[in-house]
Amino acid sequence: MFFKLGLVVVLGYIPAATSEDVELAVEAARKAFTRNNGKDWARATGAVRAKYLRAIAAKVNHEFVKSCLILC
């Protein structure tokens, strides 16, 4: 939602995930986790994992801000 001078404007709706969406996400996570027999992620340091998670968060934030700029 967007708040402006006491007004509330709905910018859009995000559909709930279906069970198929969840299954696809779980399968993708399993593949990523077990790549190279799980050695890549399991052996990654906390700093390396944090780097990936921060990059994902930055991309999500960028897309959110971009969508707000388009809709505002």
GROMACS .gro file of C-alpha atoms in nm:
model
   72
    1MET     CA    1   0.000   0.000   0.000
    2PHE     CA    2   0.101   0.357  -0.057
    3PHE     CA    3   0.019   0.627   0.197
    4LYS     CA    4  -0.020   0.987   0.088
    5LEU     CA    5  -0.183   1.266   0.285
    6GLY     CA    6  -0.415   1.032   0.471
    7LEU     CA    7  -0.508   0.833   0.163
    8VAL     CA    8  -0.435   0.465   0.124
    9VAL     CA    9  -0.384   0.343  -0.230
   10VAL     CA   10  -0.341  -0.025  -0.308
   11LEU     CA   11  -0.059  -0.056  -0.557
   12GLY     CA   12  -0.129  -0.415  -0.645
   13TYR     CA   13  -0.187  -0.764  -0.520
   14ILE     CA   14   0.053  -1.052  -0.494
   15PRO     CA   15  -0.112  -1.389  -0.550
   16ALA     CA   16  -0.063  -1.660  -0.292
   17ALA     CA   17   0.167  -1.942  -0.393
   18THR     CA   18   0.011  -2.265  -0.507
   19SER     CA   19   0.126  -2.603  -0.381
   20GLU     CA   20   0.295  -2.649  -0.720
   21ASP     CA   21   0.488  -2.322  -0.669
   22VAL     CA   22   0.605  -2.447  -0.330
   23GLU     CA   23   0.711  -2.784  -0.471
   24LEU     CA   24   0.910  -2.615  -0.748
   25ALA     CA   25   1.083  -2.388  -0.496
   26VAL     CA   26   1.165  -2.679  -0.265
   27GLU     CA   27   1.304  -2.883  -0.554
   28ALA     CA   28   1.519  -2.591  -0.671
   29ALA     CA   29   1.651  -2.543  -0.317
   30ARG     CA   30   1.732  -2.913  -0.287
   31LYS     CA   31   1.920  -2.909  -0.617
   32ALA     CA   32   2.117  -2.603  -0.513
   33PHE     CA   33   2.195  -2.746  -0.170
   34THR     CA   34   2.306  -3.085  -0.303
   35ARG     CA   35   2.509  -2.954  -0.596
   36ASN     CA   36   2.859  -3.100  -0.571
   37ASN     CA   37   2.723  -3.340  -0.305
   38GLY     CA   38   2.632  -3.046  -0.083
   39LYS     CA   39   2.993  -2.940  -0.048
   40ASP     CA   40   2.951  -2.594  -0.198
   41TRP     CA   41   2.695  -2.461   0.051
   42ALA     CA   42   2.785  -2.682   0.346
   43ARG     CA   43   3.149  -2.575   0.333
   44ALA     CA   44   3.075  -2.210   0.268
   45THR     CA   45   3.166  -1.977   0.551
   46GLY     CA   46   2.906  -1.760   0.716
   47ALA     CA   47   3.053  -1.460   0.535
   48VAL     CA   48   3.009  -1.629   0.196
   49ARG     CA   49   2.652  -1.731   0.276
   50ALA     CA   50   2.577  -1.378   0.398
   51LYS     CA   51   2.713  -1.238   0.070
   52TYR     CA   52   2.466  -1.448  -0.130
   53LEU     CA   53   2.174  -1.366   0.098
   54ARG     CA   54   2.253  -0.994   0.086
   55ALA     CA   55   2.268  -1.008  -0.294
   56ILE     CA   56   1.926  -1.175  -0.303
   57ALA     CA   57   1.784  -0.916  -0.062
   58ALA     CA   58   1.927  -0.632  -0.271
   59LYS     CA   59   1.766  -0.771  -0.587
   60VAL     CA   60   1.429  -0.810  -0.415
   61ASN     CA   61   1.454  -0.456  -0.277
   62HIS     CA   62   1.555  -0.318  -0.618
   63GLU     CA   63   1.256  -0.481  -0.788
   64PHE     CA   64   1.025  -0.353  -0.515
   65VAL     CA   65   1.150   0.004  -0.547
   66LYS     CA   66   1.134  -0.018  -0.926
   67SER     CA   67   0.772  -0.134  -0.912
   68CYS     CA   68   0.686   0.148  -0.672
   69LEU     CA   69   0.839   0.404  -0.904
   70ILE     CA   70   0.639   0.268  -1.196
   71LEU     CA   71   0.312   0.272  -1.003
   72CYS     CA   72   0.355   0.605  -0.823
   0.00000   0.00000   0.00000
